[in-house]
PDB file of C-alpha atoms and ligand atoms in Angstrom:
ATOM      1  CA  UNK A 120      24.657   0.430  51.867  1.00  0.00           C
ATOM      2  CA  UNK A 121      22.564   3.257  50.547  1.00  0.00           C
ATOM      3  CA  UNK A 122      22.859   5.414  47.457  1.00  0.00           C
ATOM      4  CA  UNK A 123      22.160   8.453  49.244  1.00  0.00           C
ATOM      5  CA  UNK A 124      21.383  10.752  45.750  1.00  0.00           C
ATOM      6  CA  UNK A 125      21.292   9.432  42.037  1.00  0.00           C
ATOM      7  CA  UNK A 126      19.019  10.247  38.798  1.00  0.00           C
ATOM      8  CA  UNK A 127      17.835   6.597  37.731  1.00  0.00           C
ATOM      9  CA  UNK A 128      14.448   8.496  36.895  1.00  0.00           C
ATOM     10  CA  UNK A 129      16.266  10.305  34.198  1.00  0.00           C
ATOM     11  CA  UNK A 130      15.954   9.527  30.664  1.00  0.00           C
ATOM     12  CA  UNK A 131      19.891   7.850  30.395  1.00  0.00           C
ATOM     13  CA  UNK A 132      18.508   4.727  32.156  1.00  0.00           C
ATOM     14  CA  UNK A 133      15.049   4.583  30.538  1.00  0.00           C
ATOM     15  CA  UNK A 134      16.558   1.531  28.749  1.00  0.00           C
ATOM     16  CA  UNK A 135      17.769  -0.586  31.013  1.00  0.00           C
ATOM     17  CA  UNK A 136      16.527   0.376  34.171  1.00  0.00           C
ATOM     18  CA  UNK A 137      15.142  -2.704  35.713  1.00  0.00           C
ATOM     19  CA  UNK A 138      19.009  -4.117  35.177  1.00  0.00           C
ATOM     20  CA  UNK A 139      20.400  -1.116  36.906  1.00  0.00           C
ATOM     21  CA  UNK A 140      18.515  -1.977  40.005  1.00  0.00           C
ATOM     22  CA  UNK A 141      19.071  -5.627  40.019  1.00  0.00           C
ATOM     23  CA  UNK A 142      22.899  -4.327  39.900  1.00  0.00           C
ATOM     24  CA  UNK A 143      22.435  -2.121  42.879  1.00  0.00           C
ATOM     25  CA  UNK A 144      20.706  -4.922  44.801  1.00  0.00           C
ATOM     26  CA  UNK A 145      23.582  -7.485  43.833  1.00  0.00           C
ATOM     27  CA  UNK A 146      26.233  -5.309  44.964  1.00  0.00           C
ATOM     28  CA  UNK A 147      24.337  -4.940  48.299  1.00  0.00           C
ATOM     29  CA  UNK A 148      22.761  -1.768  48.150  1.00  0.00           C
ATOM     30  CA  UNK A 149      19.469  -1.501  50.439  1.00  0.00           C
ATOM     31  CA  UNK A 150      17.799   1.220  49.156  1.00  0.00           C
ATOM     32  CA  UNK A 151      18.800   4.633  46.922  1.00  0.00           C
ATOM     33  CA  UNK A 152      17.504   8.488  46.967  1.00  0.00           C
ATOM     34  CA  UNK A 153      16.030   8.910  43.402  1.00  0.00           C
ATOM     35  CA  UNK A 154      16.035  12.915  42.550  1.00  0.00           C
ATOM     36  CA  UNK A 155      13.621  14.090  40.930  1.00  0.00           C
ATOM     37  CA  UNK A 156      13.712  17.461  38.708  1.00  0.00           C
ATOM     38  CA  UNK A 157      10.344  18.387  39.742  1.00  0.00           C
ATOM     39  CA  UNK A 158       9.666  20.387  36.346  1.00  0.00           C
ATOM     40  CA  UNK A 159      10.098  17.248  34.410  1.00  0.00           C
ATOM     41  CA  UNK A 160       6.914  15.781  34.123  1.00  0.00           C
ATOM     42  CA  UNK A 161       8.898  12.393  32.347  1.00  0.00           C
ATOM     43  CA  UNK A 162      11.484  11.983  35.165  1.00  0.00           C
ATOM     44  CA  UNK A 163       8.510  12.195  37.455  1.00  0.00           C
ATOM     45  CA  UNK A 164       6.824   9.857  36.056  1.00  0.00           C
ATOM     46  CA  UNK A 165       9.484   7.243  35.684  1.00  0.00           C
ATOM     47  CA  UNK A 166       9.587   7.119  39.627  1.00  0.00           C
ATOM     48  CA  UNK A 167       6.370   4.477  39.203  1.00  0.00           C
ATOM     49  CA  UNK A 168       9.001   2.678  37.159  1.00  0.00           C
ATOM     50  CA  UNK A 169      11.615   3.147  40.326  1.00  0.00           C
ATOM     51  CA  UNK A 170       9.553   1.798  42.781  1.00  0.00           C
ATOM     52  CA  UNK A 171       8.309  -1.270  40.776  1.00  0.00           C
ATOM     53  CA  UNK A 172      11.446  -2.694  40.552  1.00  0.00           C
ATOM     54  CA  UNK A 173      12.832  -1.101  43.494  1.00  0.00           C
ATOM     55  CA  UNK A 174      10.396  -0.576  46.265  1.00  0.00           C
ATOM     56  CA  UNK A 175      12.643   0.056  48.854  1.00  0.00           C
ATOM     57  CA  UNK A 176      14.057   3.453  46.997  1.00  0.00           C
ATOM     58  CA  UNK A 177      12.818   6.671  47.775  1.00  0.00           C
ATOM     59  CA  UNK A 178      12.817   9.691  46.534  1.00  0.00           C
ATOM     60  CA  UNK A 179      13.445  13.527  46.784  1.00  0.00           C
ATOM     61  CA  UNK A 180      12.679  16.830  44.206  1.00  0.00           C
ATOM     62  CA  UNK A 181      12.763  20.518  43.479  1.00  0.00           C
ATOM     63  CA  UNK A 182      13.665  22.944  41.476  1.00  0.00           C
ATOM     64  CA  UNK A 183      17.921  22.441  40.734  1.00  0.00           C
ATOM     65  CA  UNK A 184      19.418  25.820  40.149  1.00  0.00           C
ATOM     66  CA  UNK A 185      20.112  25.061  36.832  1.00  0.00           C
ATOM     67  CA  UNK A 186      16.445  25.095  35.970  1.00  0.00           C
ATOM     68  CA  UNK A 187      15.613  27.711  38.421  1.00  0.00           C
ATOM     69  CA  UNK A 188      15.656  29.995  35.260  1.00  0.00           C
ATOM     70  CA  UNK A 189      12.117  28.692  34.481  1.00  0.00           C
ATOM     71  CA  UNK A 190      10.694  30.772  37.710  1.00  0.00           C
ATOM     72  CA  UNK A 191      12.433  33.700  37.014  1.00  0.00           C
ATOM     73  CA  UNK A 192       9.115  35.779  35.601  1.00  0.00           C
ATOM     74  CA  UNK A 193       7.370  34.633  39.038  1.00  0.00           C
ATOM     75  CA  UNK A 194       9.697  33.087  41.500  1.00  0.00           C
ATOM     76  CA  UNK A 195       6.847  32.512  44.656  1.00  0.00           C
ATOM     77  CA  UNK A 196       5.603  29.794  41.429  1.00  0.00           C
ATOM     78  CA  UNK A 197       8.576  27.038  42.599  1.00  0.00           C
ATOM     79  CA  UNK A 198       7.262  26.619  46.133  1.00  0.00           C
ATOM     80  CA  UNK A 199       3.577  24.847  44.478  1.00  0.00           C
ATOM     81  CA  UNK A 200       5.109  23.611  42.096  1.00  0.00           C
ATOM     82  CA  UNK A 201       7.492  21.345  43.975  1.00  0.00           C
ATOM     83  CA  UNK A 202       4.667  20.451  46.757  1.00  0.00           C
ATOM     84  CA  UNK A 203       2.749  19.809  43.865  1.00  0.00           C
ATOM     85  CA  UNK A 204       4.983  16.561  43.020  1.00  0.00           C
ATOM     86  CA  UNK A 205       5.608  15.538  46.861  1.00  0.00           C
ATOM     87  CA  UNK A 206       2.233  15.554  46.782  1.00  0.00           C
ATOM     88  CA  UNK A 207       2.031  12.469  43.954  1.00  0.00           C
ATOM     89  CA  UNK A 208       5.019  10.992  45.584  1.00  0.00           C
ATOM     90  CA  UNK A 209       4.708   8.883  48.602  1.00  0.00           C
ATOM     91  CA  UNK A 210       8.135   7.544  48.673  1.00  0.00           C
ATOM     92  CA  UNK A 211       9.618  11.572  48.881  1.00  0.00           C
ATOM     93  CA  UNK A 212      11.142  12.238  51.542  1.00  0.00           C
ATOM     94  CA  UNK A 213      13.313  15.259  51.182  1.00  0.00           C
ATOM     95  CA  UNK A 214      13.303  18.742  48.786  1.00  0.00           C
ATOM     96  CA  UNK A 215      16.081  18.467  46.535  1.00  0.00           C
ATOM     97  CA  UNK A 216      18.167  18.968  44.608  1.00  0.00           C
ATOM     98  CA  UNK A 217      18.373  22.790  45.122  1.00  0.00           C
ATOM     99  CA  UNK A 218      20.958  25.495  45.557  1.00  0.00           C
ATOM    100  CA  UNK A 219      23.179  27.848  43.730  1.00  0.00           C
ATOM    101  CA  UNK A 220      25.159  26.651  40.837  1.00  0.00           C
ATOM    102  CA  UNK A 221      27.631  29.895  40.107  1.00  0.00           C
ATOM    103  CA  UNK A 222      29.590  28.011  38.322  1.00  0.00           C
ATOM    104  CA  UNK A 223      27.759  26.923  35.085  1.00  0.00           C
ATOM    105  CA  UNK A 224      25.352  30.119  36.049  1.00  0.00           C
ATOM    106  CA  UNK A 225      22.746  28.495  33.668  1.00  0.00           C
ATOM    107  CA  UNK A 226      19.999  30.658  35.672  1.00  0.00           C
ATOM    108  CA  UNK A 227      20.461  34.473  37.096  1.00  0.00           C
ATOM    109  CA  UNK A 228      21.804  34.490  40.147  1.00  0.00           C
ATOM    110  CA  UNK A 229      19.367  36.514  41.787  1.00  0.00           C
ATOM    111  CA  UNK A 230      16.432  33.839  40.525  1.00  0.00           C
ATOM    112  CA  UNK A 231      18.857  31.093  42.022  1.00  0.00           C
ATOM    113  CA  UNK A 232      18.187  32.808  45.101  1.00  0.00           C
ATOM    114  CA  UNK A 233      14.995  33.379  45.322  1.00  0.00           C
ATOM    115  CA  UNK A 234      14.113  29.956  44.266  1.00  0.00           C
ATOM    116  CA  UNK A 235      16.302  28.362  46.416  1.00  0.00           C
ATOM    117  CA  UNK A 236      14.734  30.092  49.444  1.00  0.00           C
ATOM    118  CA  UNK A 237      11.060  29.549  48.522  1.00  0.00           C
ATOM    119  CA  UNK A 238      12.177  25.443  48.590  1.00  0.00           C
ATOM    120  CA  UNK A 239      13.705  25.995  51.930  1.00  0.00           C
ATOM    121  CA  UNK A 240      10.179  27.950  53.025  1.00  0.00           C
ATOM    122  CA  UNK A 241       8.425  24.844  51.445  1.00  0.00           C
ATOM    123  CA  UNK A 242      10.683  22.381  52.933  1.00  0.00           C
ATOM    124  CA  UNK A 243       9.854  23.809  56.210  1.00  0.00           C
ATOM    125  CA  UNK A 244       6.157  23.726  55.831  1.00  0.00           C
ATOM    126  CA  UNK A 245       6.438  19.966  55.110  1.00  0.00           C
ATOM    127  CA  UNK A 246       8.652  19.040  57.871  1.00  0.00           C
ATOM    128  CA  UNK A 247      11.265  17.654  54.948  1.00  0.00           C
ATOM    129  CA  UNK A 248      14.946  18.188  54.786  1.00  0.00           C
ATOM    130  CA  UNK A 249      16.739  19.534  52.205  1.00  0.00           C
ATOM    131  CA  UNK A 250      19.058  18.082  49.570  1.00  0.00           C
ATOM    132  CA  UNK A 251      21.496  20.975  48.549  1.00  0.00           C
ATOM    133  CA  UNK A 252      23.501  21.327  45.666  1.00  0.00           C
ATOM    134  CA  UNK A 253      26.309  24.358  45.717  1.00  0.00           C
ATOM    135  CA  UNK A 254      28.860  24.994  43.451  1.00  0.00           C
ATOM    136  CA  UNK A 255      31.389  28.251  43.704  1.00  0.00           C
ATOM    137  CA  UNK A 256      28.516  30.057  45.704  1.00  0.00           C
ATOM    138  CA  UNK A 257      29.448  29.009  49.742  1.00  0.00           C
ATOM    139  CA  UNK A 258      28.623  32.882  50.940  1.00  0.00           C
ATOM    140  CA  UNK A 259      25.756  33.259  49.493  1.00  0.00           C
ATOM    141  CA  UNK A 260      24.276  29.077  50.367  1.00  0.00           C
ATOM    142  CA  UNK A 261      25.204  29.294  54.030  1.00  0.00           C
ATOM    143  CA  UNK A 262      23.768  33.194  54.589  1.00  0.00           C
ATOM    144  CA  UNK A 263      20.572  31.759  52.793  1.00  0.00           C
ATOM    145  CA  UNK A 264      20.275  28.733  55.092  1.00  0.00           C
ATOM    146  CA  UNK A 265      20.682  30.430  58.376  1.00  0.00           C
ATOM    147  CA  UNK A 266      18.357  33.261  57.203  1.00  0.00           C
ATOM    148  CA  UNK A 267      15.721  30.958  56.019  1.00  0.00           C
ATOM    149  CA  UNK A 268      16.559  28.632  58.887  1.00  0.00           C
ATOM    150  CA  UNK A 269      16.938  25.688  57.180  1.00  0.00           C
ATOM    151  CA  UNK A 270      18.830  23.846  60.029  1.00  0.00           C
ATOM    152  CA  UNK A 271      15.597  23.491  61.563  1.00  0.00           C
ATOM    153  CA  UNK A 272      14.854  20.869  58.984  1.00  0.00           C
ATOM    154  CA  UNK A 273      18.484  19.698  58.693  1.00  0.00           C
ATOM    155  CA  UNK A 274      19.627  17.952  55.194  1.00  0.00           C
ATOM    156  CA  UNK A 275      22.801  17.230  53.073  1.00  0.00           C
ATOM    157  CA  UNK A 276      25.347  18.719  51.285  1.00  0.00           C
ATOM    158  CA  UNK A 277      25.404  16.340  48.199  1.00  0.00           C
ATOM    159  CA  UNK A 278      28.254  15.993  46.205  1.00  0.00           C
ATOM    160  CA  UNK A 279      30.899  17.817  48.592  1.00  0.00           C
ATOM    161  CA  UNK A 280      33.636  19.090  46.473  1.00  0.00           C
ATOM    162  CA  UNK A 281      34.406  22.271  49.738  1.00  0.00           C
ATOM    163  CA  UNK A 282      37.556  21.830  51.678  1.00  0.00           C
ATOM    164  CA  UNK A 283      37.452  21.255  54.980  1.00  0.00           C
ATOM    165  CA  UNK A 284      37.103  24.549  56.291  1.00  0.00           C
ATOM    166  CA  UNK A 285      33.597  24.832  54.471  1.00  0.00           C
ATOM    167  CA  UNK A 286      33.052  20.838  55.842  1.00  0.00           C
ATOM    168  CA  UNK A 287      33.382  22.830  59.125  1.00  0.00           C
ATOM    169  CA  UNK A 288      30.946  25.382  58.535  1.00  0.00           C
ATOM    170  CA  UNK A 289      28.456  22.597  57.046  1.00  0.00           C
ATOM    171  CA  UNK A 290      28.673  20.392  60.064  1.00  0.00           C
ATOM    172  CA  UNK A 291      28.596  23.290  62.545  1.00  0.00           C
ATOM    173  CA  UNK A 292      25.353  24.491  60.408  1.00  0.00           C
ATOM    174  CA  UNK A 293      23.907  20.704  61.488  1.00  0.00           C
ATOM    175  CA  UNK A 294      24.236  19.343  58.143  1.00  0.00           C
ATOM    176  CA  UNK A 295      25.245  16.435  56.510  1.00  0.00           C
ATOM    177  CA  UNK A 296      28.098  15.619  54.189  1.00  0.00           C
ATOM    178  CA  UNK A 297      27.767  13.512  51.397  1.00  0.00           C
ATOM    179  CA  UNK A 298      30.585  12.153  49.347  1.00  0.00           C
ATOM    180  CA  UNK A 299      30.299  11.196  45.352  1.00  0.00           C
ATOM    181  CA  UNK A 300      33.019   9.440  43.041  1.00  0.00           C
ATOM    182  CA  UNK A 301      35.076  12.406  43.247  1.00  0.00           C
ATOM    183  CA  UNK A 302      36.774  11.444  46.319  1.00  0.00           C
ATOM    184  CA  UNK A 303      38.240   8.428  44.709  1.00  0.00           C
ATOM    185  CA  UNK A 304      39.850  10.937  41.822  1.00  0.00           C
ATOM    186  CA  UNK A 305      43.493  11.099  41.785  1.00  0.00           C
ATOM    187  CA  UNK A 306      44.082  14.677  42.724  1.00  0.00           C
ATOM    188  CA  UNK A 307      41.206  14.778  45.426  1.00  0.00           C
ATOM    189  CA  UNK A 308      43.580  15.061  48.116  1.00  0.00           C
ATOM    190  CA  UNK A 309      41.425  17.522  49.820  1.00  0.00           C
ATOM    191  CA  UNK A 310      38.621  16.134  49.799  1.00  0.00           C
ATOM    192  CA  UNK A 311      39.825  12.539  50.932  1.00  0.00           C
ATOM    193  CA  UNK A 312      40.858  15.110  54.058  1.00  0.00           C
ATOM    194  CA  UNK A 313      37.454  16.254  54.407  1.00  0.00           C
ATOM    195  CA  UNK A 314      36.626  12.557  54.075  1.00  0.00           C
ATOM    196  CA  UNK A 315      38.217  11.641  57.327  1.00  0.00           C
ATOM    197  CA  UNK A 316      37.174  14.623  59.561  1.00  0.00           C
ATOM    198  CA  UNK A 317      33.681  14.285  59.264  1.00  0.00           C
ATOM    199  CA  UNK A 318      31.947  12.813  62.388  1.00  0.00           C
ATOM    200  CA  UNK A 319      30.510   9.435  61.578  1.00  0.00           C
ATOM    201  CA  UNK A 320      26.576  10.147  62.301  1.00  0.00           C
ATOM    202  CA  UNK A 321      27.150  12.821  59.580  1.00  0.00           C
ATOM    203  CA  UNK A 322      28.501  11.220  56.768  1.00  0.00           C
ATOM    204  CA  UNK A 323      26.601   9.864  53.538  1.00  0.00           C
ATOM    205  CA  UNK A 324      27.949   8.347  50.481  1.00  0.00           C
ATOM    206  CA  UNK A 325      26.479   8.658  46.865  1.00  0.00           C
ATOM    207  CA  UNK A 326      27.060   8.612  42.963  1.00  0.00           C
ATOM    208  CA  UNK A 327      25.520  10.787  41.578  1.00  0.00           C
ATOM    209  CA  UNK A 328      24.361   8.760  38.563  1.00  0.00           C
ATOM    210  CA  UNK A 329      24.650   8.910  35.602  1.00  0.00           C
ATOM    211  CA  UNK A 330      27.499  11.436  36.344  1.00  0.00           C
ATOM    212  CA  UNK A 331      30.993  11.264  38.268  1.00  0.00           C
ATOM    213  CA  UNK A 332      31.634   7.403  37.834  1.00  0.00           C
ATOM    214  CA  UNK A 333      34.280   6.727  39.878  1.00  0.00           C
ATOM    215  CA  UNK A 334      37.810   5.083  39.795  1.00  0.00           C
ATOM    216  CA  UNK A 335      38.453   2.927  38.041  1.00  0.00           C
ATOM    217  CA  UNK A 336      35.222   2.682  35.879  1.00  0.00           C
ATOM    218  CA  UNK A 337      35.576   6.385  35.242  1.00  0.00           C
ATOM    219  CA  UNK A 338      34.097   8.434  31.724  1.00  0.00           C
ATOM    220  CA  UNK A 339      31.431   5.557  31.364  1.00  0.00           C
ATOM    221  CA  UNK A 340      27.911   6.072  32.934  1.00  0.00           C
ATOM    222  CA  UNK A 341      27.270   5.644  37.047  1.00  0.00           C
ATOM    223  CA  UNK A 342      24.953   3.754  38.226  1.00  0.00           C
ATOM    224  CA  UNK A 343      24.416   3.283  42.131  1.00  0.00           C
ATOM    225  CA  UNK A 344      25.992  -0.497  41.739  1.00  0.00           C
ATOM    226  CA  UNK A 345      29.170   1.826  42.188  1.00  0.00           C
ATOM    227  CA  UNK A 346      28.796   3.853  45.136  1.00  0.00           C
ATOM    228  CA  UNK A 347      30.623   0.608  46.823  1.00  0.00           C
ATOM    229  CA  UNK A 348      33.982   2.171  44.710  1.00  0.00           C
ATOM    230  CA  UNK A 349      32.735   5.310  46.826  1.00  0.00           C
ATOM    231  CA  UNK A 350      32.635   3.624  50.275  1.00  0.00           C
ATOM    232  CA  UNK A 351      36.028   1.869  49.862  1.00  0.00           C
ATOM    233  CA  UNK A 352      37.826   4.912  49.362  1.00  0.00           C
ATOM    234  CA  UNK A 353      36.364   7.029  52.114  1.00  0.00           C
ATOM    235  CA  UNK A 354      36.345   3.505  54.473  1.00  0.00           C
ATOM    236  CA  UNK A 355      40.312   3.506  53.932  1.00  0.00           C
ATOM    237  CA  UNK A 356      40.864   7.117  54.403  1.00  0.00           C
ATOM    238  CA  UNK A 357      38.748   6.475  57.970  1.00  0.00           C
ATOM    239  CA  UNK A 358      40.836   3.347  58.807  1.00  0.00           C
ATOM    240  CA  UNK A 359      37.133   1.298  58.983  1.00  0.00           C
ATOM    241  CA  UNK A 360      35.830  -1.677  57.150  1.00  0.00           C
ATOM    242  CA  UNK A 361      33.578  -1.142  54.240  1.00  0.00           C
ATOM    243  CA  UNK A 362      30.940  -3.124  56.279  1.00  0.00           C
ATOM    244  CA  UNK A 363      31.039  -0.314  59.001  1.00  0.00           C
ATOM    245  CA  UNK A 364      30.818   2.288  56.691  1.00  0.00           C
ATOM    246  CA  UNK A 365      27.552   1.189  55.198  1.00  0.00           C
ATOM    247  CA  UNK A 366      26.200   0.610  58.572  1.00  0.00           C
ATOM    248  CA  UNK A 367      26.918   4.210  59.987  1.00  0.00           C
ATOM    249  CA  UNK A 368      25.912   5.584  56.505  1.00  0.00           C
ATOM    250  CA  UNK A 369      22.947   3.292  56.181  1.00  0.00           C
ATOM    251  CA  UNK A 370      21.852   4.779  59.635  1.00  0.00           C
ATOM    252  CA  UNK A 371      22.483   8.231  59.074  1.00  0.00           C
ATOM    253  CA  UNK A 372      20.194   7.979  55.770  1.00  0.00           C
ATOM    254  CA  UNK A 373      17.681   6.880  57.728  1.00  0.00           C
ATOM    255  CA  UNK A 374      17.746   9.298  60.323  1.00  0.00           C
ATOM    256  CA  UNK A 375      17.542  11.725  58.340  1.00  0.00           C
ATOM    257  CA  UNK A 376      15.271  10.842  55.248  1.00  0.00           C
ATOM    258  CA  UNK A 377      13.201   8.442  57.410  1.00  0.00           C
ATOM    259  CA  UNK A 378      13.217   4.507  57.333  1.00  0.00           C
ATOM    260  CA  UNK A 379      13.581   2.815  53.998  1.00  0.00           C
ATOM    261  CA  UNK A 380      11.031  -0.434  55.311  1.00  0.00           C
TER     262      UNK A 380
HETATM  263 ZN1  LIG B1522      23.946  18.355  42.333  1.00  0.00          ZN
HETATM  264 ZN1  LIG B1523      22.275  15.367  41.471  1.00  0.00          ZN
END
């Protein structure tokens, strides 16, 4: 089974993260997508840290709408400044996280844009697919991927929370789905739906850590260890084993991000 998108770089596991990862490798995990913020020189720099312990994890970064804020005075500024951390990476294999976050709207809108599409244009220049955060904003993402053609690098929609008419739209876009802890919360009916419509070559699983822990080790930190809680939810909602699900997953992953050997 792989992680397919979690923050170990970030500062909450600067402490123990060498326990996190023997964790994740107990509980059978093969590999995890580390995201990196790329305007955080420290999370950056932590991926060294990553890959000591964990050489099999990769890793992916941009600019997350939250931060796209920074760029506002000179949006065209994201594009290098993303490529310029793919360039010290060579476990990267996707741009991401990036998108349009209306609901916290911690950036202007109209920067969330821009900077958004100069990661697709970058994304595209590297032959990388795209990890895409969106939250209250499905118009505005999906006009923004067709008209920057980001299908032509493909990538995943991390952290669905959309019901299954936007799952539609994703898939029919050529994207991927990829499912957090919040399909194992109580009132996630609708997305436990989405959880069994999507074909299996598109599906990934993920935790998001350190947020969205899932049932029944919610409000405490995630770690990837968990995304198992993740697969046996959406594995039971599909009527397959957990074993299949982390072998379709684990294949889709590397499909699309590129073998984790
Ligand atoms: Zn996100
Ligand atoms: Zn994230």
């Amino acid at each position: 089974m792989i992680d397919s998108h979690c923050h170990i770089a970030g500062d909450e596991f600067a402490g123990d993260l060498a326990e996190v990862v023997t964790r994740a490798q107990a509980a059978g995990l093969a590999s995890a997508m580390v995201i990196l913020a790329s305007e955080d020189a420290a999370e950056v720099a932590r991926m060294a840290t990553v890959s000591a312990a964990w050489p099999a994890a990769v890793c992916a970064t941009g600019i997350h709408p939250h931060s796209a804020g920074h760029f506002g005075a000179d949006p065209a500024a994201a594009g290098p400044a993303v490529a310029a951390v793919i360039d010290s990476q060579p476990r990267c294999r996707a741009v991401g996280e990036i998108g349009l976050d209306y609901h916290y709207d911690l950036s202007p809108r109209e920067t969330q844009r821009e900077v958004f599409r100069q990661q697709i244009r970058l994304a595209r220049d590297r032959h990388l697919p795209i990890v895409i955060h969106t939250r209250e904003a499905e118009g505005d993402t999906f006009a923004i991927l067709a008209e920057e053609a980001a299908h032509e690098v493909g990538g995943v929609f991390h952290c669905f929370t959309g019901d299954r008419p936007m799952a539609r739209r994703a898939l029919d876009a050529g994207f991927h789905i990829s499912l957090s802890g919040i399909a194992t919360f109580p009132r996630a009916l609708e997305l436990r739906e989405v959880a069994r419509l999507v074909p299996a070559d598109r599906l990934l699983v993920e935790t998001d850590s350190p947020f969205l822990s899932p049932v029944p080790l919610r409000g405490s930190r995630n770690e990837p260890a968990r995304v198992v809680h993740v697969a046996e939810v959406v594995a039971r909602e599909r009527g397959v084993t957990v074993a299949e699900l982390a072998a379709t997953t684990t294949t889709n992953f590397e499909r699309l991000f590129g073998s984790i050997g």
